[in-house]
Coordinates of N, CA and C in Angstrom, one line a residue:
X6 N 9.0 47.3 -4.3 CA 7.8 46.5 -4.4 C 8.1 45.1 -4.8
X7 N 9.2 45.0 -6.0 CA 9.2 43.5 -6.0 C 9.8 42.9 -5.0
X8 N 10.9 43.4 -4.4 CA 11.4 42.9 -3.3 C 10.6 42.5 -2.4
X9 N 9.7 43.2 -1.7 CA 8.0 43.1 -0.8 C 7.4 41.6 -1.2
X10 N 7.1 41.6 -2.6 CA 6.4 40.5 -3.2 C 7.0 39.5 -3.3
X11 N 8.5 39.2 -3.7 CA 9.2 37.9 -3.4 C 9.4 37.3 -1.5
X12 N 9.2 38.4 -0.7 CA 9.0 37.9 0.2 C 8.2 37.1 0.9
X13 N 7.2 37.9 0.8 CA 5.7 37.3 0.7 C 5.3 36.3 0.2
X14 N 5.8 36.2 -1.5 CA 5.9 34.3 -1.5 C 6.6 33.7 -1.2
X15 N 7.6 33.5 -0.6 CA 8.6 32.7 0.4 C 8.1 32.8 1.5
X16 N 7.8 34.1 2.3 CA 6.7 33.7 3.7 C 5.3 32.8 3.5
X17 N 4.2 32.5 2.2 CA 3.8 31.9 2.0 C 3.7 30.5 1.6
X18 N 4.7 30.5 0.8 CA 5.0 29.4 0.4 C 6.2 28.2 1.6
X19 N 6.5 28.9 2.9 CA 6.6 28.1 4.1 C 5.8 27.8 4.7
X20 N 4.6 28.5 5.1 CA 3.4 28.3 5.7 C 2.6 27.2 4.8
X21 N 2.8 27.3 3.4 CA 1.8 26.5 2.7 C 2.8 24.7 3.6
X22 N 4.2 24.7 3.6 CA 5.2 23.8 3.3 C 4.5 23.2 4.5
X23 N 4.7 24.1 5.8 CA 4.5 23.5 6.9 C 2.9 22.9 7.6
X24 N 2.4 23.4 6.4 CA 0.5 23.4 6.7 C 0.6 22.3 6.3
X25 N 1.2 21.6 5.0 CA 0.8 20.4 4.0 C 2.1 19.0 4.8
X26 N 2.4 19.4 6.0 CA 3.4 18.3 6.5 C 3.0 18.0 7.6
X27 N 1.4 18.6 8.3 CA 0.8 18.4 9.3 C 1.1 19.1 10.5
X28 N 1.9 20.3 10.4 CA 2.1 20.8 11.4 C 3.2 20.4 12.0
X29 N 4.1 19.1 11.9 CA 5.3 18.6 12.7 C 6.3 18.7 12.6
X30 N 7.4 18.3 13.0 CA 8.4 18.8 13.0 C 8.9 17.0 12.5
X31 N 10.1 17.3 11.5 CA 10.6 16.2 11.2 C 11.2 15.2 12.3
X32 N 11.0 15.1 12.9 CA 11.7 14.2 13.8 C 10.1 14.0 15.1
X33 N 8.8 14.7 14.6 CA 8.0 13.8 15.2 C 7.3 13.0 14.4
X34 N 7.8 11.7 15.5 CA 6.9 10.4 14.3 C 5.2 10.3 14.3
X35 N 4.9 9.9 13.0 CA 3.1 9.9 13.0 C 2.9 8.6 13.6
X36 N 1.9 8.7 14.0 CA 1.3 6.7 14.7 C 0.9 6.2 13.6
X37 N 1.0 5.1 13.0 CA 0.2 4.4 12.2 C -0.2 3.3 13.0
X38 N -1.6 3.2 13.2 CA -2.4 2.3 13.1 C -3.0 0.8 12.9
X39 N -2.9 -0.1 13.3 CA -3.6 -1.1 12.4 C -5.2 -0.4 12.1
X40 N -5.5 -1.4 10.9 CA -7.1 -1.5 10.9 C -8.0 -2.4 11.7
X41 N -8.8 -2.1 12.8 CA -9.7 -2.4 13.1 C -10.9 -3.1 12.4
X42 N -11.5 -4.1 13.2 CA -12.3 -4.8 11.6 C -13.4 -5.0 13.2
X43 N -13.5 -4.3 14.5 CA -14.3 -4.2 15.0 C -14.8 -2.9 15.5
X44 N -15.7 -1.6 15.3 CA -15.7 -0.8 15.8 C -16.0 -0.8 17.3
X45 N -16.9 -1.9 17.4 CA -17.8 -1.8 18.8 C -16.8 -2.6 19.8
X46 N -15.7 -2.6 20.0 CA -14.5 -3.3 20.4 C -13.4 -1.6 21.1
X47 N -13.7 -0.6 20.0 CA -12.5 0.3 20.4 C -13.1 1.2 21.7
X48 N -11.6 1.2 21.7 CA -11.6 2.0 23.3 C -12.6 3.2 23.3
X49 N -13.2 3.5 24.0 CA -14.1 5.1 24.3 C -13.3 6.1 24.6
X50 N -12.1 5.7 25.7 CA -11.2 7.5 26.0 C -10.0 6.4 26.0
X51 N -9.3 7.1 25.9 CA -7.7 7.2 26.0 C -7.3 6.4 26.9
X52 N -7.6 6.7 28.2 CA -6.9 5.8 29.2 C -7.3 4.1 28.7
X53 N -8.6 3.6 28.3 CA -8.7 2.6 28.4 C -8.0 1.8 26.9
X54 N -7.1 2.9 26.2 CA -6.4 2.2 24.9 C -5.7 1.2 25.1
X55 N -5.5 0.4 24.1 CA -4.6 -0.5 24.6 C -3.3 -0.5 24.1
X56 N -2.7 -1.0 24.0 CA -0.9 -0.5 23.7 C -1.0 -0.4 22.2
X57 N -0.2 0.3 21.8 CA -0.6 0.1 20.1 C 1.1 -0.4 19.5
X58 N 1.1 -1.0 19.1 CA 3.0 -1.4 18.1 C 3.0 -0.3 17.1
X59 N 4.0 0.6 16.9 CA 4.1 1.4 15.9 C 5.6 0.9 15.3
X60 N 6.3 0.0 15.8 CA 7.0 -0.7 15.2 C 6.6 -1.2 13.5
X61 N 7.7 -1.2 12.8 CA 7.6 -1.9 11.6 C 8.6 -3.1 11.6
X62 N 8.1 -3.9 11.4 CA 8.4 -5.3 11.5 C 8.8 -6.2 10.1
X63 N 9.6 -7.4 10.2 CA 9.7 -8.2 9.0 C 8.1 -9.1 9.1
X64 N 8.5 -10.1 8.1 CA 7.0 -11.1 7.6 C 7.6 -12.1 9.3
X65 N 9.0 -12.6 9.0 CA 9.5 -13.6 10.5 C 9.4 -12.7 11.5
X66 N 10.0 -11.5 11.8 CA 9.9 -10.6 13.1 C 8.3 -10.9 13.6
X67 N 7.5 -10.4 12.9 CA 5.9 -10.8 13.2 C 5.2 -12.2 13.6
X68 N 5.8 -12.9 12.7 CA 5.5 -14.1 12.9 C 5.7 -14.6 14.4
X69 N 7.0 -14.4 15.0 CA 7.2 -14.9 16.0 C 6.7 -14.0 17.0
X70 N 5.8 -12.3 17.3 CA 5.1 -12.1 18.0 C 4.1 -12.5 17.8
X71 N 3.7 -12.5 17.2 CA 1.9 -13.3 17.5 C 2.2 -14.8 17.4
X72 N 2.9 -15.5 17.4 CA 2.5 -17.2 17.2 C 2.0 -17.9 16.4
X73 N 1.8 -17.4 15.6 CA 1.2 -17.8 14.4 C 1.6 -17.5 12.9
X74 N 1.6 -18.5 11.8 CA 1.7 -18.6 10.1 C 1.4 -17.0 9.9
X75 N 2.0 -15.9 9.3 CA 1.7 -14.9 8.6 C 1.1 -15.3 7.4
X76 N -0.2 -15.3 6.6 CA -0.4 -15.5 5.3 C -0.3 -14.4 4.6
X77 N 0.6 -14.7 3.2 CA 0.9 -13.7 2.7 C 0.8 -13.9 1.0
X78 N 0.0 -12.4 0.1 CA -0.4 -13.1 -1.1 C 0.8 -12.9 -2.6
X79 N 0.8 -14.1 -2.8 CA 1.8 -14.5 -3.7 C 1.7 -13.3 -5.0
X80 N 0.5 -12.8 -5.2 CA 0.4 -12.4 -6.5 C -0.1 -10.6 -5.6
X81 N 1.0 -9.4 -6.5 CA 0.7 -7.9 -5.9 C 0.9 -7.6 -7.5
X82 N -0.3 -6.4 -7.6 CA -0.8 -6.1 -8.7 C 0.8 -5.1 -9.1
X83 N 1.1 -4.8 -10.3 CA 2.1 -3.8 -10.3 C 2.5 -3.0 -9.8
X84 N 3.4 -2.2 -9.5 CA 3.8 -1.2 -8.4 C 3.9 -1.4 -7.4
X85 N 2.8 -2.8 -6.6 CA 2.8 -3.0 -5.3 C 4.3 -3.7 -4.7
X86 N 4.7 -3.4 -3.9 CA 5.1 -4.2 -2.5 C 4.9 -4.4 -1.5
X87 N 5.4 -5.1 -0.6 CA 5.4 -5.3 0.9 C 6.2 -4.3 1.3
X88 N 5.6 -3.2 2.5 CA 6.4 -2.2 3.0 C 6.8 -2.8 4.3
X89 N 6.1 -3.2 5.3 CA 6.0 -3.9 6.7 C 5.0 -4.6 7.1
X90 N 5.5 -5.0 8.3 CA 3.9 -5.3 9.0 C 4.4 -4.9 10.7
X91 N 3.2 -4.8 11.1 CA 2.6 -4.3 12.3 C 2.3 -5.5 13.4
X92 N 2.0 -5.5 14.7 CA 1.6 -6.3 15.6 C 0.8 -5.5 16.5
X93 N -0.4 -5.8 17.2 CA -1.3 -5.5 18.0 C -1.8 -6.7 18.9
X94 N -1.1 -6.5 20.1 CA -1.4 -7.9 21.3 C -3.0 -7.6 21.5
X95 N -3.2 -6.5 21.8 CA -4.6 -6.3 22.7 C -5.5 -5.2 22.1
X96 N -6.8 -5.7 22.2 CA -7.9 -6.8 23.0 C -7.2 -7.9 22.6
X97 N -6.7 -8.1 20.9 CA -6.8 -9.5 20.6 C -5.8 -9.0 19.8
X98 N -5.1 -10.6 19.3 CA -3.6 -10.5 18.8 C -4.0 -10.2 16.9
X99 N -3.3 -9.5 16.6 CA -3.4 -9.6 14.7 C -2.2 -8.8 14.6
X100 N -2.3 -9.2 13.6 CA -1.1 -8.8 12.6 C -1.2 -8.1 11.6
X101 N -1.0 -6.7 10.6 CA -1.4 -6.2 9.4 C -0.3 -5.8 8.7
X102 N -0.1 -6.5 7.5 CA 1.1 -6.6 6.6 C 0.3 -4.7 5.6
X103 N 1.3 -4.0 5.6 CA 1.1 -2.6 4.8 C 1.9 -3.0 3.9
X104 N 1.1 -2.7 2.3 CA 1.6 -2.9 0.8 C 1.9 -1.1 0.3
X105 N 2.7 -1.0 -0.2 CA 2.9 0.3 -0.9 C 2.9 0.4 -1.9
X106 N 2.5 1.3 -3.1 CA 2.5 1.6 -4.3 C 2.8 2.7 -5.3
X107 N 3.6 2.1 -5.7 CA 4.5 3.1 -6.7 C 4.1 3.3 -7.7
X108 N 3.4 4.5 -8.1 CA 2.1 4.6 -9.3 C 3.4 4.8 -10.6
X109 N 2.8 4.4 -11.9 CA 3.9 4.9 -12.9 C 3.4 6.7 -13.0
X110 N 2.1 6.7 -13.1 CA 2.1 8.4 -13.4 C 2.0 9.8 -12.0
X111 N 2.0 8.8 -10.8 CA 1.7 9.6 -9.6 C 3.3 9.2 -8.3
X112 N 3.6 8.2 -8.9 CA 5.2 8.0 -8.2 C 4.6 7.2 -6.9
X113 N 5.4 7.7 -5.5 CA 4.8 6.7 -4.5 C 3.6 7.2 -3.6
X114 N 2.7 6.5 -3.9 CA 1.3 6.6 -3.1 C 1.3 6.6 -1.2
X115 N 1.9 5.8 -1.1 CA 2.5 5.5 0.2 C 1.2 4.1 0.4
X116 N 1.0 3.9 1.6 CA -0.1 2.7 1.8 C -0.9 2.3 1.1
X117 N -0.8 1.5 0.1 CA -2.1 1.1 -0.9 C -3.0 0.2 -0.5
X118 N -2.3 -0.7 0.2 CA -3.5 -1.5 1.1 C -3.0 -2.4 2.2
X119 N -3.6 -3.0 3.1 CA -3.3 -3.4 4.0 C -4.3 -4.7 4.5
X120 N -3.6 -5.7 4.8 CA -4.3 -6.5 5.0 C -3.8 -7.4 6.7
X121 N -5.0 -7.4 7.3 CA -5.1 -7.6 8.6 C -5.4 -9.3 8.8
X122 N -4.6 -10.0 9.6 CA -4.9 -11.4 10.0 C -4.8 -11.5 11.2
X123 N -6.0 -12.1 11.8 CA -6.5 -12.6 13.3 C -6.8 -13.9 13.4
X124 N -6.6 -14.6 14.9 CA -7.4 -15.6 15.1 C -8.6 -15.8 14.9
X125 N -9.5 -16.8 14.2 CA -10.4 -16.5 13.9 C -11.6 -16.5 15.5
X126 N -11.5 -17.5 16.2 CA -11.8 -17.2 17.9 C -11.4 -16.1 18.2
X127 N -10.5 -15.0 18.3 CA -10.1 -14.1 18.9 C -10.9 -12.8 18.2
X128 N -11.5 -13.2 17.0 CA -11.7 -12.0 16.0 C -13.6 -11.8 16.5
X129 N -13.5 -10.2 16.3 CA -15.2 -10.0 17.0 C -15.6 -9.6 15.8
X130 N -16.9 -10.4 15.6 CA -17.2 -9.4 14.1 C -17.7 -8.2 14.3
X131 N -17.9 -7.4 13.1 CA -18.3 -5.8 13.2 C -19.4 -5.9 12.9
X132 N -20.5 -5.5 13.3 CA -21.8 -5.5 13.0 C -22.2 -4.2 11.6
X133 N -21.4 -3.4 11.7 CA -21.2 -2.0 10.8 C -20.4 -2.6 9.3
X134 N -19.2 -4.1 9.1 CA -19.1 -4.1 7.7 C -19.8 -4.1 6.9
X135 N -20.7 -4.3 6.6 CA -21.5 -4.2 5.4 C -22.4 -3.2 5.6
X136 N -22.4 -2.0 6.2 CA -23.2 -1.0 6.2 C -24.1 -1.2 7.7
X137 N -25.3 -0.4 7.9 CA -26.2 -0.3 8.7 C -27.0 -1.2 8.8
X138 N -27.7 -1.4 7.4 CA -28.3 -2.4 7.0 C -27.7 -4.1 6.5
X139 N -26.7 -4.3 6.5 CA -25.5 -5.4 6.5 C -26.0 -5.4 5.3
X140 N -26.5 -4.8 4.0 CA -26.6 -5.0 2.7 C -25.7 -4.2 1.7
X141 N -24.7 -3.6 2.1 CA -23.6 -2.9 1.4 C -22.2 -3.7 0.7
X142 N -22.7 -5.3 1.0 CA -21.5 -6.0 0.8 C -21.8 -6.4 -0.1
X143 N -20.8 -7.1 -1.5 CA -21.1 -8.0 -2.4 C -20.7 -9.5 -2.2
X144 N -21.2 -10.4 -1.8 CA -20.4 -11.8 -1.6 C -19.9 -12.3 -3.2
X145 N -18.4 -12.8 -2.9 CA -18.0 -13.2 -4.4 C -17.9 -14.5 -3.8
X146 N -17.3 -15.8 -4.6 CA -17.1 -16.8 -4.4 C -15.5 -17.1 -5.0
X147 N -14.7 -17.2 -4.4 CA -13.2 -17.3 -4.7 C -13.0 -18.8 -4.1
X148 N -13.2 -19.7 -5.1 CA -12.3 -21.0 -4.6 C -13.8 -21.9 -3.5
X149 N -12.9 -22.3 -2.4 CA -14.3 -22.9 -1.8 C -14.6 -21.3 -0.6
X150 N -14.2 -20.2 -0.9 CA -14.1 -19.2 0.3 C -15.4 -18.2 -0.3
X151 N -16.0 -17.4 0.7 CA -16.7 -16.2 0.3 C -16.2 -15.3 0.6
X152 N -15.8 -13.9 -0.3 CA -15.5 -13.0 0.0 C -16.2 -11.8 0.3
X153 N -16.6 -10.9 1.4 CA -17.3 -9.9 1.2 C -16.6 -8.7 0.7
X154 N -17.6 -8.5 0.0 CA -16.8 -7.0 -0.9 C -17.7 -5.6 -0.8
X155 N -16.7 -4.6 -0.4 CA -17.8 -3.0 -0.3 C -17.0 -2.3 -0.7
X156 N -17.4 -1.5 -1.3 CA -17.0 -0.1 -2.0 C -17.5 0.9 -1.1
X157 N -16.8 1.6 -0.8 CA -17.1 2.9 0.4 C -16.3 3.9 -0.3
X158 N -16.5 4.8 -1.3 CA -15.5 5.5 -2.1 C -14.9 6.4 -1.3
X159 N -14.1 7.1 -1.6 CA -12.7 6.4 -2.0 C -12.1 5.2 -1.6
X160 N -12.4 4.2 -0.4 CA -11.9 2.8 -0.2 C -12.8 1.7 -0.5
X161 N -11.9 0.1 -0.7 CA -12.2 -0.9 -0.7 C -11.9 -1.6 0.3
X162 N -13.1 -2.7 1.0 CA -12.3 -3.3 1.8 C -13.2 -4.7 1.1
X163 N -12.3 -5.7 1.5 CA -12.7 -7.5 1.4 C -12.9 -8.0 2.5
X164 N -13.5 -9.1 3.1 CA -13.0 -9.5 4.3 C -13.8 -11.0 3.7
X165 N -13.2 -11.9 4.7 CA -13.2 -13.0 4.5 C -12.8 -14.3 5.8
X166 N -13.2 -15.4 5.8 CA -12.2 -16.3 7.2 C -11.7 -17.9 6.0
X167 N -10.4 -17.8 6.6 CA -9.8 -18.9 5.7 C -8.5 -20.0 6.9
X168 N -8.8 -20.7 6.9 CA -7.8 -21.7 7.9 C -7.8 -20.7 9.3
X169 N -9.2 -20.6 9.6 CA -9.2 -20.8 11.3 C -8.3 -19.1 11.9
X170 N -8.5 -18.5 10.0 CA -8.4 -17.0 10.7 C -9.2 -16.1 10.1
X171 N -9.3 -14.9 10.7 CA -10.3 -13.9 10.1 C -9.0 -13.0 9.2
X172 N -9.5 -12.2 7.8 CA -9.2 -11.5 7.1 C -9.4 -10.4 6.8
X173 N -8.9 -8.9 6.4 CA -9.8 -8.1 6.0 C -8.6 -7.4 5.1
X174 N -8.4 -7.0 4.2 CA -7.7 -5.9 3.2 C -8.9 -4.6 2.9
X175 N -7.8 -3.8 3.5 CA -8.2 -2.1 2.9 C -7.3 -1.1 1.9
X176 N -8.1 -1.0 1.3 CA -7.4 -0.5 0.2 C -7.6 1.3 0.7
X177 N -6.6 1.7 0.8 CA -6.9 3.3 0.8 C -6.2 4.3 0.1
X178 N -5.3 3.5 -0.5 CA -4.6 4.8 -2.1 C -5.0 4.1 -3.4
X179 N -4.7 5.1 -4.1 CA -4.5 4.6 -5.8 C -5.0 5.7 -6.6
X180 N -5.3 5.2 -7.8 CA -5.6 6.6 -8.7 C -6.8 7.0 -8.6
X181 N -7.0 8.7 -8.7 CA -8.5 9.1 -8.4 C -9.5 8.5 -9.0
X182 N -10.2 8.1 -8.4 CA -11.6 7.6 -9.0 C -11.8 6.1 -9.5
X183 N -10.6 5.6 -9.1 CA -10.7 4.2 -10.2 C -10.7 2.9 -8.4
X184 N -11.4 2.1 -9.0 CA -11.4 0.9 -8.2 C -10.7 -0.2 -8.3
X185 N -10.2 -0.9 -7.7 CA -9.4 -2.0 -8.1 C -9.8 -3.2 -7.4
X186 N -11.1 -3.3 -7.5 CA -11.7 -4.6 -6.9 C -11.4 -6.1 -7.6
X187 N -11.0 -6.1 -9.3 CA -10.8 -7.2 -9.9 C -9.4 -7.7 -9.4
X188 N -8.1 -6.3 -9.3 CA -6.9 -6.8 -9.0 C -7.0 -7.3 -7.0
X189 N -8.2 -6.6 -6.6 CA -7.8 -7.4 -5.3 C -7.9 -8.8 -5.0
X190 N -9.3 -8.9 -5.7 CA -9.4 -10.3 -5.6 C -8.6 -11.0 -6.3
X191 N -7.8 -10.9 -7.0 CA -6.1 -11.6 -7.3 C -5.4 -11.6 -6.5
X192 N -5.5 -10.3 -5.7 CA -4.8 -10.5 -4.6 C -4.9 -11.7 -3.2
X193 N -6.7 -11.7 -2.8 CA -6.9 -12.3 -1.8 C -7.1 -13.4 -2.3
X194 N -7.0 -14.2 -3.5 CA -6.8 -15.7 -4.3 C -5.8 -16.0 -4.3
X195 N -4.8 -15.1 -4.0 CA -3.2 -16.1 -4.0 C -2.6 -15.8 -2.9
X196 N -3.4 -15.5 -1.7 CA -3.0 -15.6 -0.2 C -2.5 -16.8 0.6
X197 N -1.5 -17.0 0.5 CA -0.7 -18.5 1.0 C -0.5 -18.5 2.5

């Protein structure tokens, strides 16, 4: 019988392993994404997607695909770093630098936030940021810039337009239940 029962949790406890790793197999890679900061812009089926970069890139590697100054913010709350960044030619060219975060009591979070830069001509607005009713936003005033700010729990996002580009940071890890809206906007104040 106990023989029976150590089996059982080793047959379980692989099925848990391979339930909680998405079903893949180490050697298939996941897509990551940029964020979108237009929904009414994304493709409807598949065929009409557009190429996506799943490349991880330097701050210069990036820079020189899209043509343009990467801004990047001088001041990351603790734990944070710069993990990579991404490129997306089409519809329209941006760039999204992914921050990671190394919690002291939760270890590594993986993506803490991400912050997306577009031409600001090339950039469509979303008619859905600030909710349904475009009243879900808080406007802050940082400097001579406005920032909109929403809380959508569990995420934060900012968005903003500063030297002739569009902005947006999403925050989608950190510790359960807490917000970090004061350290963002530290963040999006020392964007150079």
């Amino acid at each position: 019988m106990k023989r029976s029962s150590l089996s059982d949790l080793l047959a379980v406890s692989i099925f848990m392993a391979w339930l909680l790793s998405g079903c893949t197999s180490p050697s298939t890679p996941i897509p990551i994404e940029p964020t979108q900061t237009n929904v009414s812009s994304q493709p409807t089926n598949e065929s009409d997607a557009p190429p996506q970069s799943d490349e991880h890139y330097s701050i210069t590697e990036v820079e020189e695909l899209a043509g343009f100054d990467v801004k990047e913010p001088v001041y990351l709350p603790d734990g944070v770093s710069f993990e990579y960044a991404t490129y997306q030619k089409s519809p329209y060219p941006n760039v999204t630098l992914h921050f990671k975060l190394v919690h002291k009591t939760y270890g590594d979070m993986g993506v803490f936030f991400q912050i997306v830069q577009e031409p600001q001509a090339e950039a469509m607005p979303n008619p859905n940021a600030c909710g349904t009713s475009g009243t879900d936003c808080e406007a802050i005033q940082i400097g001579d810039m406005t920032v909109k700010y929403r809380l959508s729990a569990p995420t934060e996002s900012l968005m903003w337009d500063a030297d002739g580009f569009s902005f947006q940071l999403l925050r989608t890890a950190g510790e359960p239940n807490k917000t970090y809206k004061d350290e963002l906007l530290k963040v999006v104040g020392s964007i150079k």
